[in-house]
């Protein structure tokens, strides 16, 4: 074989591998659709009669879906109606056994609340005892500090006593606030 013919055959084989046989026919079909059929369809669809019919179909569909014509309810009203139905069925089911169970549950809840209150009160009492002990310790420390300051600074005893009393009052107030917060958080359960 001639070397030129071999090169031609190889080139044709490479071309066929890169571009499948069906590709040119697909491309020509797409071209025919876009440039021949589509303009004809556009001309048909955009005539006044066709546009009038399409618009009327859209209007009828929208009216059918609107709340003015349809009797569909909103999710809010559906939830409310379901709540009413469930409450009516609950009222019908109220038998003596159900009422007895409800009373037992209420009794258990009240007992639990009372126990929580007692525990909270005990914790408050313990906290108050701790506060009193801490206050006593602070008073002793403060007196010692006052005596030392008195000796060092030579401040009058009345002024030192006033400072100590102010300090103790602030500490007691702070402890009461903490105890009140503890009680309010315990009763919240």
Short mmCIF file of N, CA and C in Angstrom, two decimals:
data_model
loop_
_atom_site.label_atom_id
_atom_site.label_comp_id
_atom_site.label_asym_id
_atom_site.label_seq_id
_atom_site.Cartn_x
_atom_site.Cartn_y
_atom_site.Cartn_z
N UNK A 1 0.82 -1.17 0.00
CA UNK A 1 0.00 0.00 0.00
C UNK A 1 0.86 1.24 0.00
N UNK A 2 0.27 2.22 -0.53
CA UNK A 2 0.94 3.50 -0.64
C UNK A 2 0.96 4.20 0.73
N UNK A 3 2.09 4.80 1.14
CA UNK A 3 2.15 5.46 2.45
C UNK A 3 1.15 6.62 2.57
N UNK A 4 0.78 7.27 1.52
CA UNK A 4 -0.19 8.36 1.58
C UNK A 4 -1.57 7.81 1.89
N UNK A 5 -1.94 6.69 1.29
CA UNK A 5 -3.23 6.06 1.56
C UNK A 5 -3.31 5.60 3.02
N UNK A 6 -2.19 5.07 3.53
CA UNK A 6 -2.16 4.63 4.93
C UNK A 6 -2.41 5.81 5.86
N UNK A 7 -1.79 6.94 5.58
CA UNK A 7 -1.99 8.13 6.40
C UNK A 7 -3.43 8.62 6.33
N UNK A 8 -4.04 8.54 5.15
CA UNK A 8 -5.44 8.94 5.01
C UNK A 8 -6.35 8.04 5.83
N UNK A 9 -6.10 6.75 5.77
CA UNK A 9 -6.93 5.79 6.52
C UNK A 9 -6.78 6.02 8.03
N UNK A 10 -5.55 6.25 8.46
CA UNK A 10 -5.31 6.51 9.88
C UNK A 10 -6.01 7.80 10.31
N UNK A 11 -5.96 8.81 9.50
CA UNK A 11 -6.62 10.08 9.82
C UNK A 11 -8.13 9.89 9.91
N UNK A 12 -8.71 9.11 8.98
CA UNK A 12 -10.15 8.86 9.01
C UNK A 12 -10.53 8.07 10.27
N UNK A 13 -9.70 7.08 10.65
CA UNK A 13 -9.97 6.30 11.86
C UNK A 13 -9.94 7.20 13.11
N UNK A 14 -8.95 8.10 13.17
CA UNK A 14 -8.86 9.03 14.31
C UNK A 14 -10.08 9.94 14.35
N UNK A 15 -10.50 10.43 13.22
CA UNK A 15 -11.67 11.30 13.14
C UNK A 15 -12.92 10.57 13.62
N UNK A 16 -13.09 9.32 13.21
CA UNK A 16 -14.27 8.55 13.59
C UNK A 16 -14.24 8.21 15.08
N UNK A 17 -13.06 8.02 15.68
CA UNK A 17 -12.97 7.75 17.10
C UNK A 17 -13.32 8.99 17.90
N UNK A 18 -12.90 10.15 17.48
CA UNK A 18 -13.17 11.39 18.20
C UNK A 18 -14.60 11.87 18.00
N UNK A 19 -15.14 11.66 16.83
CA UNK A 19 -16.50 12.10 16.51
C UNK A 19 -17.31 10.90 16.08
N UNK A 20 -18.28 10.49 16.93
CA UNK A 20 -19.08 9.32 16.55
C UNK A 20 -19.86 9.58 15.27
N UNK A 21 -20.29 8.51 14.64
CA UNK A 21 -20.99 8.59 13.36
C UNK A 21 -22.32 9.33 13.51
N UNK A 22 -23.01 9.16 14.64
CA UNK A 22 -24.34 9.75 14.80
C UNK A 22 -24.29 11.24 15.09
N UNK A 23 -23.13 11.79 15.45
CA UNK A 23 -23.04 13.19 15.83
C UNK A 23 -23.49 14.15 14.73
N UNK A 24 -23.03 14.01 13.50
CA UNK A 24 -23.48 14.96 12.46
C UNK A 24 -24.99 14.91 12.23
N UNK A 25 -25.59 13.72 12.30
CA UNK A 25 -27.03 13.64 12.08
C UNK A 25 -27.79 14.29 13.23
N UNK A 26 -27.30 14.13 14.45
CA UNK A 26 -27.94 14.77 15.61
C UNK A 26 -27.86 16.29 15.48
N UNK A 27 -26.70 16.77 15.10
CA UNK A 27 -26.51 18.21 14.93
C UNK A 27 -27.45 18.77 13.86
N UNK A 28 -27.57 18.06 12.75
CA UNK A 28 -28.45 18.54 11.68
C UNK A 28 -29.92 18.50 12.13
N UNK A 29 -30.29 17.51 12.95
CA UNK A 29 -31.66 17.44 13.46
C UNK A 29 -31.95 18.61 14.39
N UNK A 30 -31.01 18.94 15.25
CA UNK A 30 -31.18 20.09 16.17
C UNK A 30 -31.30 21.38 15.38
N UNK A 31 -30.45 21.54 14.38
CA UNK A 31 -30.52 22.73 13.54
C UNK A 31 -31.88 22.84 12.85
N UNK A 32 -32.36 21.74 12.34
CA UNK A 32 -33.65 21.76 11.65
C UNK A 32 -34.77 22.13 12.61
N UNK A 33 -34.72 21.60 13.83
CA UNK A 33 -35.76 21.91 14.80
C UNK A 33 -35.73 23.38 15.19
N UNK A 34 -34.52 23.90 15.49
CA UNK A 34 -34.41 25.28 15.97
C UNK A 34 -34.74 26.31 14.89
N UNK A 35 -34.33 26.04 13.67
CA UNK A 35 -34.46 27.07 12.64
C UNK A 35 -35.62 26.86 11.68
N UNK A 36 -36.23 25.69 11.68
CA UNK A 36 -37.35 25.44 10.77
C UNK A 36 -38.65 25.25 11.54
N UNK A 37 -38.67 24.30 12.48
CA UNK A 37 -39.91 23.96 13.18
C UNK A 37 -40.28 25.00 14.23
N UNK A 38 -39.32 25.44 15.01
CA UNK A 38 -39.60 26.37 16.10
C UNK A 38 -40.20 27.69 15.63
N UNK A 39 -39.71 28.31 14.59
CA UNK A 39 -40.37 29.53 14.13
C UNK A 39 -41.83 29.29 13.72
N UNK A 40 -42.10 28.14 13.14
CA UNK A 40 -43.49 27.83 12.78
C UNK A 40 -44.36 27.67 14.04
N UNK A 41 -43.80 27.03 15.07
CA UNK A 41 -44.55 26.86 16.32
C UNK A 41 -44.77 28.21 16.99
N UNK A 42 -43.75 29.08 16.97
CA UNK A 42 -43.90 30.42 17.54
C UNK A 42 -45.01 31.18 16.83
N UNK A 43 -45.02 31.08 15.56
CA UNK A 43 -46.04 31.81 14.79
C UNK A 43 -47.43 31.28 15.12
N UNK A 44 -47.55 30.00 15.37
CA UNK A 44 -48.84 29.40 15.70
C UNK A 44 -49.28 29.78 17.12
N UNK A 45 -48.35 29.73 18.09
CA UNK A 45 -48.69 29.99 19.48
C UNK A 45 -49.01 31.45 19.73
N UNK A 46 -48.32 32.35 19.10
CA UNK A 46 -48.50 33.76 19.37
C UNK A 46 -49.56 34.43 18.50
N UNK A 47 -50.47 33.68 18.00
CA UNK A 47 -51.61 34.29 17.30
C UNK A 47 -52.60 34.77 18.35
N UNK A 48 -53.42 35.77 18.03
CA UNK A 48 -54.36 36.30 19.03
C UNK A 48 -55.33 35.25 19.58
N UNK A 49 -55.82 34.35 18.75
CA UNK A 49 -56.76 33.33 19.23
C UNK A 49 -56.09 32.41 20.25
N UNK A 50 -54.89 31.96 19.93
CA UNK A 50 -54.19 31.04 20.81
C UNK A 50 -53.84 31.71 22.14
N UNK A 51 -53.37 32.94 22.10
CA UNK A 51 -53.07 33.68 23.32
C UNK A 51 -54.33 33.88 24.17
N UNK A 52 -55.46 34.15 23.55
CA UNK A 52 -56.72 34.32 24.27
C UNK A 52 -57.10 33.03 24.99
N UNK A 53 -56.94 31.91 24.32
CA UNK A 53 -57.29 30.61 24.91
C UNK A 53 -56.34 30.29 26.07
N UNK A 54 -55.06 30.51 25.88
CA UNK A 54 -54.08 30.23 26.93
C UNK A 54 -54.34 31.09 28.16
N UNK A 55 -54.61 32.38 27.95
CA UNK A 55 -54.89 33.27 29.09
C UNK A 55 -56.15 32.84 29.82
N UNK A 56 -57.19 32.44 29.10
CA UNK A 56 -58.42 31.98 29.76
C UNK A 56 -58.18 30.71 30.56
N UNK A 57 -57.37 29.82 30.05
CA UNK A 57 -57.05 28.59 30.79
C UNK A 57 -56.33 28.94 32.09
N UNK A 58 -55.40 29.87 32.03
CA UNK A 58 -54.67 30.29 33.23
C UNK A 58 -55.62 30.92 34.24
N UNK A 59 -56.53 31.78 33.79
CA UNK A 59 -57.48 32.43 34.69
C UNK A 59 -58.39 31.41 35.36
N UNK A 60 -58.90 30.46 34.58
CA UNK A 60 -59.78 29.43 35.15
C UNK A 60 -59.02 28.60 36.19
N UNK A 61 -57.79 28.26 35.91
CA UNK A 61 -56.98 27.49 36.86
C UNK A 61 -56.77 28.27 38.15
N UNK A 62 -56.42 29.56 38.04
CA UNK A 62 -56.19 30.37 39.23
C UNK A 62 -57.46 30.55 40.06
N UNK A 63 -58.59 30.74 39.40
CA UNK A 63 -59.85 30.89 40.14
C UNK A 63 -60.18 29.58 40.84
N UNK A 64 -59.95 28.47 40.18
CA UNK A 64 -60.22 27.17 40.79
C UNK A 64 -59.35 26.93 42.01
N UNK A 65 -58.16 27.42 42.01
CA UNK A 65 -57.25 27.23 43.13
C UNK A 65 -57.42 28.28 44.22
N UNK A 66 -58.09 29.35 43.94
CA UNK A 66 -58.22 30.42 44.93
C UNK A 66 -59.15 30.01 46.05
N UNK A 67 -59.10 30.74 47.15
CA UNK A 67 -59.94 30.45 48.30
C UNK A 67 -61.37 30.93 48.08
N UNK A 68 -61.58 31.78 47.09
CA UNK A 68 -62.92 32.30 46.83
C UNK A 68 -63.85 31.20 46.34
N UNK A 69 -63.34 30.34 45.47
CA UNK A 69 -64.17 29.29 44.90
C UNK A 69 -64.02 28.00 45.70
N UNK A 70 -62.79 27.64 46.04
CA UNK A 70 -62.53 26.38 46.74
C UNK A 70 -62.94 26.46 48.19
N UNK A 71 -63.28 25.32 48.78
CA UNK A 71 -63.67 25.27 50.18
C UNK A 71 -62.53 24.68 51.01
N UNK A 72 -61.34 24.78 50.51
CA UNK A 72 -60.20 24.27 51.26
C UNK A 72 -59.94 25.19 52.44
N UNK A 73 -59.63 24.59 53.60
CA UNK A 73 -59.37 25.40 54.78
C UNK A 73 -57.86 25.56 54.96
N UNK A 74 -57.51 26.58 55.70
CA UNK A 74 -56.09 26.84 55.94
C UNK A 74 -55.57 25.90 57.02
N UNK A 75 -54.27 25.75 57.14
CA UNK A 75 -53.70 24.88 58.17
C UNK A 75 -54.09 25.32 59.59
N UNK A 76 -54.24 26.63 59.79
CA UNK A 76 -54.61 27.11 61.12
C UNK A 76 -55.99 26.61 61.51
N UNK A 77 -56.94 26.73 60.61
CA UNK A 77 -58.30 26.27 60.94
C UNK A 77 -58.34 24.76 61.07
N UNK A 78 -57.52 24.05 60.30
CA UNK A 78 -57.47 22.59 60.44
C UNK A 78 -56.95 22.20 61.81
N UNK A 79 -55.90 22.87 62.28
CA UNK A 79 -55.37 22.59 63.60
C UNK A 79 -56.40 22.89 64.69
N UNK A 80 -57.10 24.01 64.55
CA UNK A 80 -58.11 24.38 65.54
C UNK A 80 -59.23 23.35 65.55
N UNK A 81 -59.69 22.92 64.39
CA UNK A 81 -60.77 21.92 64.32
C UNK A 81 -60.31 20.60 64.92
N UNK A 82 -59.06 20.22 64.69
CA UNK A 82 -58.53 18.99 65.27
C UNK A 82 -58.48 19.09 66.79
N UNK A 83 -58.10 20.26 67.29
CA UNK A 83 -58.07 20.48 68.73
C UNK A 83 -59.47 20.36 69.32
N UNK A 84 -60.45 20.93 68.67
CA UNK A 84 -61.84 20.86 69.14
C UNK A 84 -62.30 19.41 69.16
N UNK A 85 -62.00 18.67 68.09
CA UNK A 85 -62.41 17.26 68.05
C UNK A 85 -61.77 16.45 69.16
N UNK A 86 -60.47 16.68 69.38
CA UNK A 86 -59.79 15.92 70.43
C UNK A 86 -60.31 16.29 71.81
N UNK A 87 -60.63 17.56 72.04
CA UNK A 87 -61.16 17.95 73.35
C UNK A 87 -62.56 17.36 73.55
N UNK A 88 -63.36 17.27 72.51
CA UNK A 88 -64.68 16.67 72.64
C UNK A 88 -64.56 15.18 72.95
N UNK A 89 -63.65 14.50 72.27
CA UNK A 89 -63.48 13.07 72.55
C UNK A 89 -62.94 12.87 73.95
N UNK A 90 -62.11 13.76 74.43
CA UNK A 90 -61.57 13.66 75.78
C UNK A 90 -62.70 13.84 76.80
N UNK A 91 -63.61 14.76 76.53
CA UNK A 91 -64.72 14.98 77.44
C UNK A 91 -65.64 13.77 77.47
N UNK A 92 -65.83 13.11 76.35
CA UNK A 92 -66.68 11.93 76.30
C UNK A 92 -66.05 10.76 77.05
N UNK A 93 -64.74 10.66 77.04
CA UNK A 93 -64.05 9.54 77.64
C UNK A 93 -63.98 9.67 79.16
N UNK A 94 -64.29 10.81 79.71
CA UNK A 94 -64.17 11.04 81.15
C UNK A 94 -65.03 10.06 81.93
N UNK A 95 -64.49 8.91 82.18
CA UNK A 95 -65.17 7.89 82.97
C UNK A 95 -64.68 8.01 84.41
N UNK A 96 -65.31 7.32 85.33
CA UNK A 96 -64.83 7.38 86.72
C UNK A 96 -63.38 6.92 86.86
N UNK A 97 -62.96 5.95 86.04
CA UNK A 97 -61.58 5.49 86.12
C UNK A 97 -60.61 6.58 85.69
N UNK A 98 -60.95 7.27 84.62
CA UNK A 98 -60.09 8.35 84.14
C UNK A 98 -60.04 9.47 85.17
N UNK A 99 -61.19 9.80 85.73
CA UNK A 99 -61.23 10.86 86.74
C UNK A 99 -60.41 10.46 87.96
N UNK A 100 -60.45 9.19 88.36
CA UNK A 100 -59.68 8.72 89.50
C UNK A 100 -58.18 8.85 89.21
N UNK A 101 -57.78 8.46 88.00
CA UNK A 101 -56.38 8.59 87.62
C UNK A 101 -55.93 10.05 87.62
N UNK A 102 -56.80 10.93 87.14
CA UNK A 102 -56.48 12.36 87.13
C UNK A 102 -56.28 12.87 88.55
N UNK A 103 -57.16 12.46 89.48
CA UNK A 103 -57.02 12.89 90.88
C UNK A 103 -55.72 12.37 91.47
N UNK A 104 -55.39 11.11 91.16
CA UNK A 104 -54.13 10.55 91.66
C UNK A 104 -52.94 11.32 91.12
N UNK A 105 -52.99 11.67 89.84
CA UNK A 105 -51.89 12.43 89.24
C UNK A 105 -51.77 13.80 89.88
N UNK A 106 -52.91 14.45 90.13
CA UNK A 106 -52.89 15.77 90.78
C UNK A 106 -52.31 15.66 92.18
N UNK A 107 -52.68 14.61 92.90
CA UNK A 107 -52.17 14.39 94.24
C UNK A 107 -50.66 14.18 94.21
N UNK A 108 -50.19 13.36 93.24
CA UNK A 108 -48.76 13.13 93.11
C UNK A 108 -48.02 14.42 92.80
N UNK A 109 -48.58 15.22 91.92
CA UNK A 109 -47.94 16.50 91.57
C UNK A 109 -47.87 17.41 92.78
N UNK A 110 -48.96 17.48 93.56
CA UNK A 110 -48.94 18.35 94.74
C UNK A 110 -47.94 17.84 95.77
N UNK A 111 -47.83 16.51 95.93
CA UNK A 111 -46.84 15.96 96.86
C UNK A 111 -45.42 16.29 96.40
N UNK A 112 -45.19 16.18 95.13
CA UNK A 112 -43.86 16.51 94.60
C UNK A 112 -43.56 17.98 94.82
N UNK A 113 -44.54 18.84 94.57
CA UNK A 113 -44.32 20.28 94.78
C UNK A 113 -44.02 20.57 96.25
N UNK A 114 -44.75 19.92 97.15
CA UNK A 114 -44.50 20.14 98.58
C UNK A 114 -43.10 19.68 98.97
N UNK A 115 -42.69 18.52 98.46
CA UNK A 115 -41.35 18.03 98.79
C UNK A 115 -40.27 18.96 98.24
N UNK A 116 -40.50 19.49 97.06
CA UNK A 116 -39.53 20.44 96.49
C UNK A 116 -39.46 21.69 97.35
N UNK A 117 -40.61 22.16 97.82
CA UNK A 117 -40.62 23.35 98.68
C UNK A 117 -39.88 23.08 99.97
N UNK A 118 -40.12 21.88 100.58
CA UNK A 118 -39.44 21.56 101.83
C UNK A 118 -37.93 21.50 101.62
N UNK A 119 -37.51 20.86 100.54
CA UNK A 119 -36.08 20.77 100.26
C UNK A 119 -35.50 22.17 100.06
N UNK A 120 -36.22 23.00 99.34
CA UNK A 120 -35.73 24.37 99.11
C UNK A 120 -35.65 25.13 100.43
N UNK A 121 -36.65 24.96 101.30
CA UNK A 121 -36.61 25.65 102.59
C UNK A 121 -35.44 25.16 103.43
N UNK A 122 -35.20 23.84 103.41
CA UNK A 122 -34.06 23.30 104.15
C UNK A 122 -32.75 23.85 103.61
N UNK A 123 -32.65 23.93 102.30
CA UNK A 123 -31.43 24.48 101.70
C UNK A 123 -31.24 25.95 102.09
N UNK A 124 -32.36 26.69 102.13
CA UNK A 124 -32.28 28.10 102.53
C UNK A 124 -31.84 28.20 103.99
N UNK A 125 -32.40 27.34 104.85
CA UNK A 125 -32.00 27.38 106.26
C UNK A 125 -30.52 27.05 106.42
N UNK A 126 -30.07 26.03 105.68
CA UNK A 126 -28.65 25.68 105.74
C UNK A 126 -27.79 26.84 105.23
N UNK A 127 -28.26 27.47 104.19
CA UNK A 127 -27.52 28.61 103.63
C UNK A 127 -27.47 29.75 104.64
N UNK A 128 -28.59 29.98 105.32
CA UNK A 128 -28.61 31.04 106.34
C UNK A 128 -27.65 30.73 107.48
N UNK A 129 -27.61 29.45 107.88
CA UNK A 129 -26.66 29.06 108.92
C UNK A 129 -25.24 29.32 108.46
N UNK A 130 -24.96 28.94 107.22
CA UNK A 130 -23.62 29.18 106.68
C UNK A 130 -23.32 30.66 106.62
N UNK A 131 -24.32 31.44 106.26
CA UNK A 131 -24.13 32.90 106.18
C UNK A 131 -23.83 33.45 107.56
N UNK A 132 -24.57 32.96 108.57
CA UNK A 132 -24.33 33.45 109.93
C UNK A 132 -22.94 33.07 110.40
N UNK A 133 -22.52 31.84 110.09
CA UNK A 133 -21.17 31.43 110.47
C UNK A 133 -20.12 32.28 109.76
N UNK A 134 -20.36 32.48 108.46
CA UNK A 134 -19.41 33.29 107.68
C UNK A 134 -19.41 34.72 108.21
N UNK A 135 -20.59 35.23 108.56
CA UNK A 135 -20.67 36.59 109.09
C UNK A 135 -19.92 36.70 110.42
N UNK A 136 -20.09 35.68 111.26
CA UNK A 136 -19.39 35.69 112.54
C UNK A 136 -17.88 35.67 112.32
N UNK A 137 -17.45 34.82 111.39
CA UNK A 137 -16.02 34.76 111.09
C UNK A 137 -15.53 36.09 110.54
N UNK A 138 -16.34 36.68 109.66
CA UNK A 138 -15.96 37.98 109.09
C UNK A 138 -15.90 39.04 110.17
N UNK A 139 -16.82 39.00 111.10
CA UNK A 139 -16.81 39.99 112.19
C UNK A 139 -15.54 39.87 113.00
N UNK A 140 -15.18 38.61 113.31
CA UNK A 140 -13.96 38.41 114.08
C UNK A 140 -12.75 38.90 113.30
N UNK A 141 -12.69 38.51 112.02
CA UNK A 141 -11.57 38.96 111.20
C UNK A 141 -11.56 40.48 111.08
N UNK A 142 -12.73 41.05 110.93
CA UNK A 142 -12.83 42.50 110.78
C UNK A 142 -12.39 43.19 112.06
N UNK A 143 -12.79 42.62 113.21
CA UNK A 143 -12.38 43.22 114.47
C UNK A 143 -10.86 43.18 114.61
N UNK A 144 -10.29 42.03 114.22
CA UNK A 144 -8.83 41.91 114.29
C UNK A 144 -8.17 42.92 113.36
N UNK A 145 -8.72 43.03 112.16
CA UNK A 145 -8.17 43.98 111.19
C UNK A 145 -8.33 45.40 111.72
N UNK A 146 -9.47 45.68 112.34
CA UNK A 146 -9.70 47.02 112.89
C UNK A 146 -8.70 47.35 113.98
N UNK A 147 -8.49 46.35 114.83
CA UNK A 147 -7.53 46.60 115.91
C UNK A 147 -6.15 46.87 115.34
N UNK A 148 -5.77 46.07 114.32
CA UNK A 148 -4.46 46.28 113.70
C UNK A 148 -4.39 47.63 113.01
N UNK A 149 -5.46 47.98 112.32
CA UNK A 149 -5.49 49.27 111.62
C UNK A 149 -5.48 50.42 112.63
N UNK A 150 -6.20 50.20 113.71
CA UNK A 150 -6.25 51.23 114.74
C UNK A 150 -4.86 51.49 115.27
N UNK A 151 -4.18 50.39 115.49
CA UNK A 151 -2.83 50.55 116.01
C UNK A 151 -1.94 51.20 114.97
N UNK A 152 -2.09 50.80 113.68
CA UNK A 152 -1.22 51.34 112.64
C UNK A 152 -1.64 52.76 112.23
N UNK A 153 -2.92 52.93 111.95
CA UNK A 153 -3.39 54.20 111.41
C UNK A 153 -3.80 55.18 112.49
N UNK A 154 -4.16 54.67 113.57
CA UNK A 154 -4.61 55.55 114.63
C UNK A 154 -5.99 56.12 114.34
N UNK A 155 -6.85 55.38 113.58
CA UNK A 155 -8.21 55.83 113.29
C UNK A 155 -9.06 55.71 114.54
N UNK A 156 -10.02 56.57 114.69
CA UNK A 156 -10.88 56.50 115.86
C UNK A 156 -11.73 55.22 115.82
N UNK A 157 -12.08 54.71 116.96
CA UNK A 157 -12.82 53.46 117.09
C UNK A 157 -14.22 53.59 116.50
N UNK A 158 -14.83 54.75 116.63
CA UNK A 158 -16.19 54.94 116.11
C UNK A 158 -16.21 54.79 114.58
N UNK A 159 -15.25 55.37 113.93
CA UNK A 159 -15.20 55.28 112.47
C UNK A 159 -14.97 53.83 112.03
N UNK A 160 -14.09 53.14 112.72
CA UNK A 160 -13.86 51.74 112.39
C UNK A 160 -15.11 50.90 112.61
N UNK A 161 -15.77 51.12 113.71
CA UNK A 161 -17.01 50.38 113.99
C UNK A 161 -18.05 50.64 112.91
N UNK A 162 -18.14 51.88 112.47
CA UNK A 162 -19.10 52.22 111.41
C UNK A 162 -18.76 51.47 110.13
N UNK A 163 -17.49 51.43 109.79
CA UNK A 163 -17.06 50.71 108.59
C UNK A 163 -17.36 49.22 108.70
N UNK A 164 -17.07 48.67 109.86
CA UNK A 164 -17.33 47.24 110.07
C UNK A 164 -18.81 46.94 109.96
N UNK A 165 -19.64 47.74 110.56
CA UNK A 165 -21.09 47.53 110.51
C UNK A 165 -21.60 47.65 109.07
N UNK A 166 -21.08 48.61 108.33
CA UNK A 166 -21.47 48.74 106.92
C UNK A 166 -21.07 47.50 106.13
N UNK A 167 -19.88 47.00 106.39
CA UNK A 167 -19.40 45.82 105.70
C UNK A 167 -20.27 44.62 106.03
N UNK A 168 -20.59 44.43 107.30
CA UNK A 168 -21.42 43.31 107.72
C UNK A 168 -22.81 43.42 107.11
N UNK A 169 -23.36 44.62 107.07
CA UNK A 169 -24.70 44.83 106.49
C UNK A 169 -24.69 44.47 105.01
N UNK A 170 -23.64 44.86 104.31
CA UNK A 170 -23.55 44.52 102.89
C UNK A 170 -23.47 43.02 102.69
N UNK A 171 -22.67 42.34 103.52
CA UNK A 171 -22.54 40.89 103.40
C UNK A 171 -23.87 40.19 103.69
N UNK A 172 -24.58 40.61 104.70
CA UNK A 172 -25.88 40.01 105.03
C UNK A 172 -26.88 40.22 103.89
N UNK A 173 -26.87 41.42 103.36
CA UNK A 173 -27.79 41.72 102.24
C UNK A 173 -27.47 40.84 101.04
N UNK A 174 -26.19 40.67 100.76
CA UNK A 174 -25.79 39.83 99.64
C UNK A 174 -26.21 38.38 99.88
N UNK A 175 -26.04 37.88 101.09
CA UNK A 175 -26.42 36.50 101.42
C UNK A 175 -27.94 36.32 101.31
N UNK A 176 -28.71 37.30 101.74
CA UNK A 176 -30.17 37.21 101.62
C UNK A 176 -30.59 37.16 100.15
N UNK A 177 -29.95 37.98 99.32
CA UNK A 177 -30.27 37.96 97.90
C UNK A 177 -29.95 36.61 97.29
N UNK A 178 -28.80 36.04 97.66
CA UNK A 178 -28.44 34.72 97.15
C UNK A 178 -29.44 33.66 97.60
N UNK A 179 -29.86 33.73 98.87
CA UNK A 179 -30.84 32.78 99.38
C UNK A 179 -32.18 32.94 98.66
N UNK A 180 -32.58 34.18 98.40
CA UNK A 180 -33.82 34.42 97.67
C UNK A 180 -33.76 33.86 96.27
N UNK A 181 -32.64 34.01 95.60
CA UNK A 181 -32.46 33.45 94.26
C UNK A 181 -32.52 31.93 94.30
N UNK A 182 -31.93 31.35 95.34
CA UNK A 182 -31.95 29.90 95.48
C UNK A 182 -33.38 29.40 95.68
N UNK A 183 -34.14 30.09 96.50
CA UNK A 183 -35.54 29.70 96.76
C UNK A 183 -36.37 29.84 95.48
N UNK A 184 -36.18 30.95 94.77
CA UNK A 184 -36.97 31.15 93.55
C UNK A 184 -36.60 30.14 92.48
N UNK A 185 -35.34 29.75 92.40
CA UNK A 185 -34.96 28.76 91.39
C UNK A 185 -35.44 27.37 91.80
N UNK A 186 -35.48 27.06 93.08
CA UNK A 186 -35.95 25.76 93.54
C UNK A 186 -37.46 25.64 93.38
N UNK A 187 -38.19 26.72 93.58
CA UNK A 187 -39.66 26.66 93.43
C UNK A 187 -40.06 26.66 91.97
N UNK A 188 -39.17 27.02 91.07
CA UNK A 188 -39.46 27.00 89.64
C UNK A 188 -39.56 25.59 89.09
N UNK A 189 -39.01 24.60 89.81
CA UNK A 189 -39.08 23.22 89.35
C UNK A 189 -40.41 22.67 89.67
#
